[in-house]
Amino acid sequence: MMPAGEPAPTPTPSAAHAPSRPRPDNRWAALSGVLSGATTLGVASLVAVLFGPSSNPVVAVGGAFVDATPAWLKDFAVSTFAANDKVALFVGMAIVVLVLTAGIGLVATRSLRVALGLVVALGAVALAAVLTREGVGTADAIPTLVGTVAGMLTLQALVVRLPAPRSAAPAQDGGDRRAFLRYAVLAGSVAAIAAVGGQLLGASRRVAETARQVLRLPVPVRPAPALPAGVQSATAGVTPFVTPTDEFYRIDTALLIPQVDPATWTLRVYGMVEDEVEITFDELLAEDLVEAWVTLACVSNPVGGDLVGNAKWLGLPIRELLARAKPLPGADMVLSRSVDGFTASTPLEVLTDDRDALLAVAMNDEPLPLSHGFPVRMVVPGLYGYVSATKWVTELKVTTFADDVAYWTPRGWSERGPIKTASRIDVPRADANLTAGTVAVGGVAWAQHVGVVAVEVQVDHGEWEAAALADEASTDTWRQWSYLWEASSGPHTLRVRATDATGKIQTSTEAPPAPDGASGWHEVTVDVG
Ligand SMILES: Nc1nc2c(c(=O)[nH]1)N[C@H]1C(S)=C(S)[C@@H](COP(=O)(O)O)O[C@H]1N2
Ligand SMILES: [Mo]
Protein backbone atom coordinates (compact mmCIF):
# COMPACT_ATOMS: atom_id res chain seq x y z
CA MET A 1 0.00 0.00 0.00
CA MET A 2 1.20 3.46 -0.91
CA PRO A 3 1.01 5.75 2.12
CA ALA A 4 -1.54 8.55 1.64
CA GLY A 5 -0.11 11.88 0.55
CA GLU A 6 3.01 10.33 -0.93
CA PRO A 7 3.60 11.57 -4.49
CA ALA A 8 3.38 8.97 -7.22
CA PRO A 9 6.79 7.54 -8.04
CA THR A 10 8.54 9.28 -10.89
CA PRO A 11 9.25 7.10 -13.87
CA THR A 12 12.74 5.64 -13.86
CA PRO A 13 15.27 7.98 -15.46
CA SER A 14 16.01 5.67 -18.35
CA ALA A 15 12.35 5.45 -19.22
CA ALA A 16 11.90 9.20 -18.84
CA HIS A 17 14.79 10.01 -21.12
CA ALA A 18 14.28 7.42 -23.81
CA PRO A 19 14.79 7.65 -26.67
CA SER A 20 16.67 10.95 -26.52
CA ARG A 21 18.70 10.18 -23.42
CA PRO A 22 22.12 11.86 -23.65
CA ARG A 23 25.15 9.61 -23.70
CA PRO A 24 26.27 8.93 -20.12
CA ASP A 25 29.49 10.04 -18.57
CA ASN A 26 32.38 7.95 -19.96
CA ARG A 27 34.13 7.67 -16.61
CA TRP A 28 31.15 5.92 -15.04
CA ALA A 29 30.83 3.74 -18.12
CA ALA A 30 34.47 2.69 -17.88
CA LEU A 31 34.05 2.06 -14.15
CA SER A 32 31.07 -0.21 -14.91
CA GLY A 33 33.21 -2.27 -17.24
CA VAL A 34 36.05 -2.51 -14.71
CA LEU A 35 33.69 -3.52 -11.90
CA SER A 36 32.10 -6.19 -14.04
CA GLY A 37 35.56 -7.55 -14.86
CA ALA A 38 36.49 -7.52 -11.17
CA THR A 39 33.29 -9.37 -10.31
CA THR A 40 34.03 -11.97 -12.97
CA LEU A 41 37.50 -12.66 -11.60
CA GLY A 42 36.52 -12.46 -7.92
CA VAL A 43 33.60 -14.86 -8.29
CA ALA A 44 35.63 -17.20 -10.49
CA SER A 45 38.46 -17.33 -7.89
CA LEU A 46 35.99 -18.08 -5.13
CA VAL A 47 34.28 -20.87 -7.08
CA ALA A 48 37.71 -22.17 -8.07
CA VAL A 49 38.36 -23.04 -4.42
CA LEU A 50 36.01 -25.98 -4.98
CA PHE A 51 37.82 -27.24 -8.05
CA GLY A 52 41.45 -26.46 -7.31
CA PRO A 53 43.93 -23.79 -8.39
CA SER A 54 44.11 -24.99 -12.01
CA SER A 55 40.42 -24.10 -12.48
CA ASN A 56 41.08 -20.44 -11.61
CA PRO A 57 41.04 -18.44 -14.88
CA VAL A 58 43.54 -15.92 -13.47
CA VAL A 59 46.01 -18.70 -12.72
CA ALA A 60 45.33 -20.40 -16.06
CA VAL A 61 45.70 -17.24 -18.15
CA GLY A 62 48.84 -16.32 -16.22
CA GLY A 63 50.23 -19.81 -16.78
CA ALA A 64 49.38 -19.76 -20.46
CA PHE A 65 51.02 -16.36 -20.71
CA VAL A 66 54.21 -17.60 -19.04
CA ASP A 67 54.32 -20.58 -21.41
CA ALA A 68 53.80 -18.36 -24.42
CA THR A 69 56.28 -15.69 -23.38
CA PRO A 70 59.24 -15.61 -25.74
CA ALA A 71 62.56 -16.36 -24.06
CA TRP A 72 63.91 -12.82 -24.47
CA LEU A 73 60.90 -11.35 -22.69
CA LYS A 74 61.19 -13.93 -19.92
CA ASP A 75 64.88 -13.10 -19.50
CA PHE A 76 64.04 -9.43 -19.50
CA ALA A 77 61.34 -9.95 -16.87
CA VAL A 78 63.57 -12.07 -14.67
CA SER A 79 66.53 -9.69 -14.96
CA THR A 80 64.41 -6.59 -14.47
CA PHE A 81 62.00 -7.76 -11.79
CA ALA A 82 64.17 -10.56 -10.34
CA ALA A 83 62.13 -12.64 -7.89
CA ASN A 84 59.22 -10.29 -8.48
CA ASP A 85 58.71 -11.58 -12.01
CA LYS A 86 55.44 -13.24 -10.99
CA VAL A 87 54.27 -10.02 -9.41
CA ALA A 88 55.22 -8.19 -12.59
CA LEU A 89 53.23 -10.73 -14.58
CA PHE A 90 50.13 -10.19 -12.48
CA VAL A 91 50.52 -6.40 -12.54
CA GLY A 92 50.85 -6.62 -16.31
CA MET A 93 47.76 -8.81 -16.52
CA ALA A 94 45.86 -6.44 -14.24
CA ILE A 95 46.66 -3.52 -16.55
CA VAL A 96 45.51 -5.46 -19.60
CA VAL A 97 42.31 -6.47 -17.81
CA LEU A 98 41.68 -2.88 -16.70
CA VAL A 99 42.07 -1.53 -20.21
CA LEU A 100 39.94 -4.23 -21.81
CA THR A 101 37.13 -4.05 -19.29
CA ALA A 102 37.08 -0.22 -19.27
CA GLY A 103 36.77 -0.43 -23.04
CA ILE A 104 33.88 -2.86 -22.71
CA GLY A 105 32.19 -0.37 -20.36
CA LEU A 106 32.51 2.36 -23.01
CA VAL A 107 31.15 0.07 -25.71
CA ALA A 108 28.18 -0.68 -23.45
CA THR A 109 27.00 2.93 -23.65
CA ARG A 110 26.50 2.42 -27.37
CA SER A 111 25.33 -1.18 -27.35
CA LEU A 112 24.89 -3.28 -24.24
CA ARG A 113 24.48 -6.32 -26.44
CA VAL A 114 27.85 -5.86 -28.15
CA ALA A 115 29.49 -5.24 -24.76
CA LEU A 116 27.99 -8.42 -23.31
CA GLY A 117 29.21 -10.24 -26.40
CA LEU A 118 32.73 -8.96 -25.66
CA VAL A 119 32.47 -10.22 -22.05
CA VAL A 120 31.50 -13.65 -23.42
CA ALA A 121 34.45 -13.50 -25.83
CA LEU A 122 36.89 -12.72 -22.98
CA GLY A 123 35.31 -15.48 -20.93
CA ALA A 124 35.83 -17.87 -23.85
CA VAL A 125 39.52 -16.91 -24.08
CA ALA A 126 39.94 -17.51 -20.34
CA LEU A 127 38.07 -20.80 -20.67
CA ALA A 128 40.37 -21.90 -23.47
CA ALA A 129 43.33 -21.08 -21.21
CA VAL A 130 41.86 -23.15 -18.39
CA LEU A 131 40.94 -26.16 -20.49
CA THR A 132 44.24 -26.36 -22.34
CA ARG A 133 46.28 -26.51 -19.12
CA GLU A 134 47.65 -29.89 -18.17
CA GLY A 135 45.58 -32.23 -16.04
CA VAL A 136 42.29 -30.34 -16.04
CA GLY A 137 38.85 -31.90 -16.35
CA THR A 138 35.61 -30.52 -17.75
CA ALA A 139 34.44 -29.50 -14.27
CA ASP A 140 37.33 -27.03 -14.17
CA ALA A 141 35.34 -24.91 -16.64
CA ILE A 142 32.75 -24.11 -13.98
CA PRO A 143 34.53 -21.24 -12.15
CA THR A 144 35.13 -19.35 -15.41
CA LEU A 145 31.56 -19.91 -16.57
CA VAL A 146 30.04 -18.80 -13.26
CA GLY A 147 32.38 -15.80 -13.14
CA THR A 148 31.50 -14.75 -16.69
CA VAL A 149 27.79 -14.89 -15.96
CA ALA A 150 28.33 -12.84 -12.77
CA GLY A 151 30.28 -10.28 -14.81
CA MET A 152 27.53 -10.03 -17.44
CA LEU A 153 24.86 -9.50 -14.79
CA THR A 154 27.01 -6.82 -13.13
CA LEU A 155 27.65 -5.00 -16.39
CA GLN A 156 23.97 -4.99 -17.27
CA ALA A 157 22.91 -3.86 -13.78
CA LEU A 158 25.37 -0.95 -13.84
CA VAL A 159 24.97 0.18 -17.43
CA VAL A 160 21.19 0.56 -17.27
CA ARG A 161 21.74 2.85 -14.25
CA LEU A 162 24.52 4.97 -15.72
CA PRO A 163 23.98 8.58 -14.59
CA ALA A 164 23.72 11.23 -17.29
CA PRO A 165 26.53 13.82 -17.42
CA ARG A 166 25.98 16.70 -14.99
CA SER A 167 25.27 19.31 -17.67
CA ALA A 168 22.80 17.22 -19.62
CA ALA A 169 20.26 16.53 -16.92
CA PRO A 170 20.77 18.80 -13.93
CA ALA A 171 17.46 17.91 -12.35
CA GLN A 172 17.98 14.14 -12.40
CA ASP A 173 21.64 14.18 -11.56
CA GLY A 174 21.58 13.57 -7.79
CA GLY A 175 19.16 10.64 -7.57
CA ASP A 176 20.42 9.17 -10.76
CA ARG A 177 23.99 9.07 -9.57
CA ARG A 178 23.12 7.78 -6.12
CA ALA A 179 21.33 4.74 -7.55
CA PHE A 180 24.26 3.99 -9.82
CA LEU A 181 26.79 4.43 -7.01
CA ARG A 182 24.85 2.09 -4.76
CA TYR A 183 25.12 -0.63 -7.39
CA ALA A 184 28.74 0.20 -8.10
CA VAL A 185 29.66 -0.11 -4.42
CA LEU A 186 27.71 -3.35 -4.23
CA ALA A 187 29.51 -4.79 -7.26
CA GLY A 188 32.89 -3.66 -5.93
CA SER A 189 32.18 -5.26 -2.55
CA VAL A 190 31.06 -8.55 -4.08
CA ALA A 191 34.19 -8.63 -6.22
CA ALA A 192 36.49 -7.80 -3.30
CA ILE A 193 34.89 -10.18 -0.81
CA ALA A 194 34.86 -13.02 -3.35
CA ALA A 195 38.47 -12.41 -4.32
CA VAL A 196 39.70 -12.18 -0.72
CA GLY A 197 37.57 -15.17 0.31
CA GLY A 198 38.93 -17.15 -2.62
CA GLN A 199 42.49 -16.29 -1.61
CA LEU A 200 41.99 -17.24 2.04
CA LEU A 201 40.18 -20.50 1.30
CA GLY A 202 42.59 -21.31 -1.51
CA ALA A 203 45.54 -20.74 0.80
CA SER A 204 44.25 -23.23 3.37
CA ARG A 205 43.67 -25.73 0.59
CA ARG A 206 47.23 -25.33 -0.59
CA VAL A 207 48.56 -25.81 2.94
CA ALA A 208 46.74 -29.13 3.34
CA GLU A 209 47.46 -30.37 -0.18
CA THR A 210 51.13 -29.37 0.03
CA ALA A 211 51.52 -31.04 3.42
CA ARG A 212 49.98 -34.16 1.90
CA GLN A 213 52.34 -34.08 -1.08
CA VAL A 214 55.47 -33.85 1.05
CA LEU A 215 54.33 -36.34 3.70
CA ARG A 216 56.59 -39.38 3.99
CA LEU A 217 54.69 -42.33 5.38
CA PRO A 218 56.35 -44.32 8.14
CA VAL A 219 57.13 -48.00 7.67
CA PRO A 220 54.53 -50.16 9.44
CA VAL A 221 55.71 -52.34 12.33
CA ARG A 222 53.21 -54.90 11.05
CA PRO A 223 52.72 -54.74 7.26
CA ALA A 224 49.50 -55.96 5.70
CA PRO A 225 49.68 -59.64 4.76
CA ALA A 226 50.48 -60.23 1.11
CA LEU A 227 47.29 -60.83 -0.85
CA PRO A 228 46.72 -64.50 -1.69
CA ALA A 229 47.20 -65.21 -5.38
CA GLY A 230 43.57 -66.28 -5.77
CA VAL A 231 41.95 -63.30 -4.12
CA GLN A 232 40.29 -62.08 -7.31
CA SER A 233 37.18 -63.80 -8.71
CA ALA A 234 37.80 -66.13 -11.65
CA THR A 235 35.00 -64.29 -13.46
CA ALA A 236 36.19 -61.40 -15.62
CA GLY A 237 34.55 -58.06 -14.90
CA VAL A 238 34.09 -58.51 -11.17
CA THR A 239 34.98 -55.41 -9.11
CA PRO A 240 38.74 -55.30 -8.41
CA PHE A 241 39.61 -56.76 -4.99
CA VAL A 242 41.45 -53.57 -4.04
CA THR A 243 39.37 -50.52 -4.88
CA PRO A 244 41.57 -47.89 -6.55
CA THR A 245 41.59 -44.84 -4.29
CA ASP A 246 40.21 -42.49 -6.94
CA GLU A 247 37.27 -44.86 -7.49
CA PHE A 248 36.55 -45.33 -3.80
CA TYR A 249 33.05 -44.14 -2.94
CA ARG A 250 32.88 -40.90 -0.99
CA ILE A 251 30.11 -40.10 1.48
CA ASP A 252 30.11 -37.17 3.88
CA THR A 253 28.17 -34.12 4.92
CA ALA A 254 30.96 -31.69 3.96
CA LEU A 255 30.03 -29.08 1.34
CA LEU A 256 33.63 -27.92 1.21
CA ILE A 257 36.25 -30.56 1.91
CA PRO A 258 37.80 -29.70 5.30
CA GLN A 259 41.35 -28.40 4.91
CA VAL A 260 43.33 -29.64 7.88
CA ASP A 261 46.96 -28.64 8.30
CA PRO A 262 48.71 -31.63 9.89
CA ALA A 263 51.14 -29.22 11.59
CA THR A 264 48.30 -27.98 13.80
CA TRP A 265 46.26 -31.19 13.95
CA THR A 266 45.86 -32.88 17.31
CA LEU A 267 43.64 -35.66 18.56
CA ARG A 268 42.26 -35.44 22.05
CA VAL A 269 40.94 -38.43 23.99
CA TYR A 270 38.81 -37.18 26.86
CA GLY A 271 35.53 -37.69 28.72
CA MET A 272 35.13 -40.77 30.95
CA VAL A 273 38.84 -41.48 31.17
CA GLU A 274 41.39 -41.55 33.95
CA ASP A 275 43.96 -39.64 31.91
CA GLU A 276 43.24 -37.33 29.01
CA VAL A 277 45.50 -38.06 26.06
CA GLU A 278 46.47 -35.62 23.33
CA ILE A 279 48.58 -36.54 20.33
CA THR A 280 50.03 -34.48 17.48
CA PHE A 281 50.39 -35.70 13.91
CA ASP A 282 54.16 -36.12 14.23
CA GLU A 283 53.68 -38.10 17.42
CA LEU A 284 51.09 -40.27 15.69
CA LEU A 285 53.49 -41.00 12.81
CA ALA A 286 56.16 -41.99 15.35
CA GLU A 287 53.89 -44.62 16.92
CA ASP A 288 53.93 -48.32 15.98
CA LEU A 289 51.65 -48.16 12.96
CA VAL A 290 50.09 -51.26 11.44
CA GLU A 291 48.52 -52.04 8.10
CA ALA A 292 45.22 -53.79 7.49
CA TRP A 293 42.93 -54.66 4.60
CA VAL A 294 39.46 -53.44 5.52
CA THR A 295 36.29 -53.24 3.43
CA LEU A 296 34.35 -50.09 4.27
CA ALA A 297 30.60 -50.01 3.67
CA CYS A 298 27.99 -47.27 3.81
CA VAL A 299 24.71 -47.87 5.60
CA SER A 300 22.95 -46.14 2.69
CA ASN A 301 24.10 -48.82 0.26
CA PRO A 302 21.06 -50.49 -1.27
CA VAL A 303 21.06 -54.23 -1.97
CA GLY A 304 23.35 -54.66 -4.98
CA GLY A 305 24.73 -51.12 -4.61
CA ASP A 306 28.30 -49.89 -4.83
CA LEU A 307 28.75 -47.75 -1.69
CA VAL A 308 31.35 -50.22 -0.51
CA GLY A 309 35.08 -50.36 -1.14
CA ASN A 310 38.16 -52.23 -0.04
CA ALA A 311 41.53 -50.66 0.72
CA LYS A 312 44.79 -51.16 2.56
CA TRP A 313 44.90 -48.83 5.55
CA LEU A 314 47.89 -47.73 7.64
CA GLY A 315 47.30 -46.44 11.13
CA LEU A 316 47.51 -46.74 14.88
CA PRO A 317 45.13 -49.19 16.57
CA ILE A 318 42.70 -47.01 18.52
CA ARG A 319 42.86 -49.43 21.48
CA GLU A 320 46.47 -48.27 22.08
CA LEU A 321 45.33 -44.70 22.71
CA LEU A 322 42.32 -45.80 24.73
CA ALA A 323 44.57 -48.00 26.90
CA ARG A 324 46.65 -44.92 27.71
CA ALA A 325 43.55 -42.89 28.51
CA LYS A 326 42.05 -45.70 30.65
CA PRO A 327 38.28 -45.53 30.19
CA LEU A 328 36.30 -45.35 33.44
CA PRO A 329 33.84 -48.09 34.39
CA GLY A 330 30.39 -47.44 32.94
CA ALA A 331 31.62 -45.98 29.65
CA ASP A 332 30.20 -47.86 26.65
CA MET A 333 30.68 -45.55 23.68
CA VAL A 334 33.27 -43.40 21.94
CA LEU A 335 31.90 -40.30 20.25
CA SER A 336 34.40 -39.38 17.56
CA ARG A 337 34.25 -35.84 16.20
CA SER A 338 35.50 -34.36 12.96
CA VAL A 339 36.78 -30.80 12.48
CA ASP A 340 33.55 -30.09 10.59
CA GLY A 341 31.33 -31.16 13.49
CA PHE A 342 30.31 -34.60 12.20
CA THR A 343 30.16 -37.18 15.00
CA ALA A 344 29.91 -40.96 15.13
CA SER A 345 28.97 -43.24 18.03
CA THR A 346 31.12 -46.37 18.20
CA PRO A 347 30.70 -49.00 20.93
CA LEU A 348 33.72 -48.81 23.24
CA GLU A 349 34.19 -52.60 23.15
CA VAL A 350 34.67 -52.56 19.37
CA LEU A 351 37.52 -50.07 19.78
CA THR A 352 39.20 -51.98 22.61
CA ASP A 353 39.00 -55.58 21.31
CA ASP A 354 41.73 -57.02 19.11
CA ARG A 355 40.40 -55.97 15.71
CA ASP A 356 42.24 -53.45 13.53
CA ALA A 357 40.16 -50.38 14.41
CA LEU A 358 42.57 -47.73 13.19
CA LEU A 359 43.35 -44.08 13.34
CA ALA A 360 44.38 -44.24 9.71
CA VAL A 361 46.84 -41.93 7.96
CA ALA A 362 47.13 -43.74 4.65
CA MET A 363 45.01 -45.57 2.11
CA ASN A 364 46.52 -47.89 -0.50
CA ASP A 365 50.08 -46.78 0.32
CA GLU A 366 49.35 -43.05 -0.10
CA PRO A 367 48.51 -40.40 2.48
CA LEU A 368 44.72 -40.11 2.78
CA PRO A 369 43.26 -37.94 0.03
CA LEU A 370 41.75 -34.73 1.40
CA SER A 371 38.29 -36.05 0.51
CA HIS A 372 38.86 -39.26 2.46
CA GLY A 373 39.84 -37.53 5.69
CA PHE A 374 43.40 -36.17 5.49
CA PRO A 375 45.35 -36.16 7.72
CA VAL A 376 43.64 -38.73 9.99
CA ARG A 377 40.42 -40.75 9.89
CA MET A 378 38.96 -43.76 11.64
CA VAL A 379 38.46 -47.15 10.02
CA VAL A 380 36.66 -49.82 12.04
CA PRO A 381 36.15 -53.32 10.62
CA GLY A 382 32.57 -54.52 10.94
CA LEU A 383 30.71 -51.24 11.39
CA TYR A 384 29.05 -49.03 8.81
CA GLY A 385 30.93 -45.79 8.15
CA TYR A 386 28.35 -43.52 9.74
CA VAL A 387 29.01 -44.99 13.21
CA SER A 388 32.73 -45.50 12.90
CA ALA A 389 34.70 -44.07 9.99
CA THR A 390 35.01 -40.42 11.05
CA LYS A 391 37.16 -38.48 8.60
CA TRP A 392 39.22 -35.41 9.62
CA VAL A 393 38.88 -36.77 13.17
CA THR A 394 40.16 -34.58 16.03
CA GLU A 395 38.35 -35.80 19.17
CA LEU A 396 37.47 -39.08 20.83
CA LYS A 397 35.08 -38.59 23.72
CA VAL A 398 34.70 -41.65 25.92
CA THR A 399 31.07 -41.56 27.03
CA THR A 400 27.84 -43.58 27.09
CA PHE A 401 25.04 -44.17 24.58
CA ALA A 402 22.71 -42.80 27.27
CA ASP A 403 24.53 -39.47 27.46
CA ASP A 404 25.58 -38.67 23.90
CA VAL A 405 24.12 -38.94 20.42
CA ALA A 406 25.95 -38.91 17.12
CA TYR A 407 25.20 -36.86 13.99
CA TRP A 408 22.88 -39.36 12.27
CA THR A 409 21.06 -40.70 15.32
CA PRO A 410 18.40 -37.95 15.61
CA ARG A 411 18.08 -38.03 11.82
CA GLY A 412 16.45 -41.44 11.70
CA TRP A 413 19.41 -43.81 11.77
CA SER A 414 20.20 -46.38 14.41
CA GLU A 415 22.75 -45.44 17.09
CA ARG A 416 24.56 -48.71 16.41
CA GLY A 417 25.44 -49.93 12.93
CA PRO A 418 27.06 -53.36 12.59
CA ILE A 419 27.43 -54.22 8.90
CA LYS A 420 24.88 -56.74 7.65
CA THR A 421 26.13 -59.74 5.70
CA ALA A 422 25.67 -58.98 2.03
CA SER A 423 26.45 -60.36 -1.41
CA ARG A 424 26.31 -58.84 -4.86
CA ILE A 425 26.28 -60.08 -8.44
CA ASP A 426 28.67 -57.99 -10.56
CA VAL A 427 28.61 -60.15 -13.69
CA PRO A 428 26.42 -60.47 -15.67
CA ARG A 429 24.92 -57.01 -15.39
CA ALA A 430 21.17 -56.60 -14.97
CA ASP A 431 19.30 -56.82 -18.29
CA ALA A 432 22.35 -58.24 -20.07
CA ASN A 433 21.74 -60.08 -23.33
CA LEU A 434 23.61 -63.38 -23.20
CA THR A 435 24.11 -66.35 -25.46
CA ALA A 436 22.98 -69.78 -24.35
CA GLY A 437 25.73 -72.01 -22.97
CA THR A 438 28.23 -71.56 -20.16
CA VAL A 439 27.95 -68.12 -18.59
CA ALA A 440 30.48 -66.91 -16.00
CA VAL A 441 28.73 -65.36 -13.00
CA GLY A 442 30.65 -63.54 -10.30
CA GLY A 443 30.66 -60.91 -7.62
CA VAL A 444 31.57 -60.03 -4.04
CA ALA A 445 30.22 -60.88 -0.61
CA TRP A 446 31.04 -59.40 2.77
CA ALA A 447 30.53 -60.07 6.47
CA GLN A 448 33.22 -57.89 7.99
CA HIS A 449 35.13 -59.19 11.00
CA VAL A 450 33.24 -62.49 10.80
CA GLY A 451 34.14 -63.68 7.33
CA VAL A 452 32.29 -65.30 4.44
CA VAL A 453 32.46 -69.10 4.22
CA ALA A 454 29.94 -69.79 1.46
CA VAL A 455 28.19 -68.09 -1.42
CA GLU A 456 25.31 -69.69 -3.26
CA VAL A 457 23.61 -68.85 -6.51
CA GLN A 458 20.03 -69.62 -7.44
CA VAL A 459 18.56 -69.56 -10.93
CA ASP A 460 14.82 -68.94 -11.33
CA HIS A 461 13.89 -70.14 -7.83
CA GLY A 462 15.62 -73.48 -8.41
CA GLU A 463 18.10 -75.19 -6.07
CA TRP A 464 20.76 -73.07 -4.39
CA GLU A 465 24.12 -74.03 -5.91
CA ALA A 466 27.51 -73.42 -4.29
CA ALA A 467 29.67 -70.78 -5.95
CA ALA A 468 33.47 -71.10 -5.94
CA LEU A 469 35.01 -68.77 -3.39
CA ALA A 470 38.10 -66.78 -4.18
CA ASP A 471 40.84 -66.75 -1.51
CA GLU A 472 40.19 -64.80 1.65
CA ALA A 473 42.56 -61.93 2.44
CA SER A 474 41.11 -61.25 5.88
CA THR A 475 37.75 -61.66 7.57
CA ASP A 476 37.61 -57.85 7.48
CA THR A 477 37.48 -57.72 3.70
CA TRP A 478 34.98 -58.75 1.12
CA ARG A 479 35.34 -62.11 -0.56
CA GLN A 480 34.94 -62.67 -4.25
CA TRP A 481 33.16 -65.58 -5.84
CA SER A 482 32.42 -67.11 -9.23
CA TYR A 483 29.92 -69.59 -10.62
CA LEU A 484 29.59 -71.25 -14.01
CA TRP A 485 26.01 -71.31 -15.15
CA GLU A 486 24.66 -73.46 -18.01
CA ALA A 487 22.24 -70.95 -19.41
CA SER A 488 19.28 -71.96 -21.56
CA SER A 489 17.40 -69.55 -23.84
CA GLY A 490 14.85 -67.25 -22.32
CA PRO A 491 14.62 -64.71 -19.52
CA HIS A 492 16.24 -65.77 -16.24
CA THR A 493 16.70 -64.40 -12.75
CA LEU A 494 19.94 -64.97 -10.85
CA ARG A 495 19.99 -64.59 -7.09
CA VAL A 496 22.87 -64.69 -4.59
CA ARG A 497 23.26 -65.20 -0.86
CA ALA A 498 26.23 -65.55 1.48
CA THR A 499 26.84 -67.52 4.65
CA ASP A 500 29.03 -66.01 7.35
CA ALA A 501 31.62 -67.87 9.44
CA THR A 502 29.13 -68.43 12.27
CA GLY A 503 27.05 -70.47 9.80
CA LYS A 504 24.37 -67.83 9.48
CA ILE A 505 22.81 -67.46 6.02
CA GLN A 506 22.27 -63.91 4.83
CA THR A 507 18.65 -62.96 5.49
CA SER A 508 16.11 -62.88 2.67
CA THR A 509 14.09 -60.29 4.56
CA GLU A 510 14.04 -57.13 2.50
CA ALA A 511 14.80 -53.93 4.38
CA PRO A 512 15.55 -50.42 3.11
CA PRO A 513 18.84 -48.74 4.14
CA ALA A 514 17.24 -46.73 6.98
CA PRO A 515 17.55 -47.13 9.91
CA ASP A 516 20.35 -49.70 10.10
CA GLY A 517 21.25 -51.00 6.64
CA ALA A 518 19.55 -52.69 3.69
CA SER A 519 18.99 -56.45 3.59
CA GLY A 520 17.62 -59.00 1.16
CA TRP A 521 19.07 -61.06 -1.67
CA HIS A 522 20.52 -59.33 -4.71
CA GLU A 523 19.10 -60.53 -7.98
CA VAL A 524 19.62 -59.68 -11.62
CA THR A 525 17.40 -60.53 -14.53
CA VAL A 526 19.04 -61.36 -17.84
CA ASP A 527 17.98 -62.42 -21.31
CA VAL A 528 19.57 -65.47 -22.87
CA GLY A 529 19.22 -65.63 -26.64
N1 LIG B 1 33.76 -36.09 9.00
C1 LIG B 1 32.95 -37.01 8.44
N2 LIG B 1 33.32 -38.29 8.44
C2 LIG B 1 32.54 -39.24 7.87
C3 LIG B 1 31.31 -38.88 7.29
C4 LIG B 1 30.93 -37.52 7.32
O1 LIG B 1 29.85 -37.12 6.84
N3 LIG B 1 31.79 -36.61 7.88
N4 LIG B 1 30.52 -39.85 6.71
C5 LIG B 1 30.72 -41.24 7.15
C6 LIG B 1 30.06 -42.19 6.28
S1 LIG B 1 28.36 -42.17 6.29
C7 LIG B 1 30.74 -43.10 5.54
S2 LIG B 1 29.94 -44.35 4.75
C8 LIG B 1 32.22 -43.03 5.42
C9 LIG B 1 32.64 -42.97 3.99
O2 LIG B 1 34.02 -42.82 3.87
P1 LIG B 1 34.65 -42.46 2.47
O3 LIG B 1 34.03 -41.20 2.00
O4 LIG B 1 36.12 -42.35 2.68
O5 LIG B 1 34.31 -43.62 1.56
O6 LIG B 1 32.74 -41.89 6.07
C10 LIG B 1 32.18 -41.60 7.31
N5 LIG B 1 32.94 -40.52 7.88
MO1 LIG C 1 27.64 -43.89 5.12
mmCIF file with all atom_site columns, C-alpha atoms in Angstrom, residues 9 40 57 115 138 160 163 189 221 290 366 374 392 394-395 450 522 527:
data_model
loop_
_atom_site.group_PDB
_atom_site.id
_atom_site.type_symbol
_atom_site.label_atom_id
_atom_site.label_alt_id
_atom_site.label_comp_id
_atom_site.label_asym_id
_atom_site.label_entity_id
_atom_site.label_seq_id
_atom_site.pdbx_PDB_ins_code
_atom_site.Cartn_x
_atom_site.Cartn_y
_atom_site.Cartn_z
_atom_site.occupancy
_atom_site.B_iso_or_equiv
_atom_site.pdbx_formal_charge
_atom_site.auth_seq_id
_atom_site.auth_comp_id
_atom_site.auth_asym_id
_atom_site.auth_atom_id
_atom_site.pdbx_PDB_model_num
ATOM 1  C CA . PRO A 1 9   ? 6.791  7.537   -8.039  1.00 0.00 ? 9   PRO A CA 1
ATOM 2  C CA . THR A 1 40  ? 34.031 -11.975 -12.967 1.00 0.00 ? 40  THR A CA 1
ATOM 3  C CA . PRO A 1 57  ? 41.045 -18.436 -14.878 1.00 0.00 ? 57  PRO A CA 1
ATOM 4  C CA . ALA A 1 115 ? 29.491 -5.239  -24.756 1.00 0.00 ? 115 ALA A CA 1
ATOM 5  C CA . THR A 1 138 ? 35.605 -30.520 -17.753 1.00 0.00 ? 138 THR A CA 1
ATOM 6  C CA . VAL A 1 160 ? 21.193 0.560   -17.266 1.00 0.00 ? 160 VAL A CA 1
ATOM 7  C CA . PRO A 1 163 ? 23.985 8.577   -14.593 1.00 0.00 ? 163 PRO A CA 1
ATOM 8  C CA . SER A 1 189 ? 32.180 -5.255  -2.550  1.00 0.00 ? 189 SER A CA 1
ATOM 9  C CA . VAL A 1 221 ? 55.713 -52.337 12.328  1.00 0.00 ? 221 VAL A CA 1
ATOM 10 C CA . VAL A 1 290 ? 50.092 -51.257 11.438  1.00 0.00 ? 290 VAL A CA 1
ATOM 11 C CA . GLU A 1 366 ? 49.353 -43.048 -0.098  1.00 0.00 ? 366 GLU A CA 1
ATOM 12 C CA . PHE A 1 374 ? 43.400 -36.166 5.492   1.00 0.00 ? 374 PHE A CA 1
ATOM 13 C CA . TRP A 1 392 ? 39.221 -35.411 9.625   1.00 0.00 ? 392 TRP A CA 1
ATOM 14 C CA . THR A 1 394 ? 40.157 -34.581 16.035  1.00 0.00 ? 394 THR A CA 1
ATOM 15 C CA . GLU A 1 395 ? 38.351 -35.795 19.165  1.00 0.00 ? 395 GLU A CA 1
ATOM 16 C CA . VAL A 1 450 ? 33.239 -62.490 10.802  1.00 0.00 ? 450 VAL A CA 1
ATOM 17 C CA . HIS A 1 522 ? 20.521 -59.326 -4.706  1.00 0.00 ? 522 HIS A CA 1
ATOM 18 C CA . ASP A 1 527 ? 17.985 -62.424 -21.307 1.00 0.00 ? 527 ASP A CA 1
#
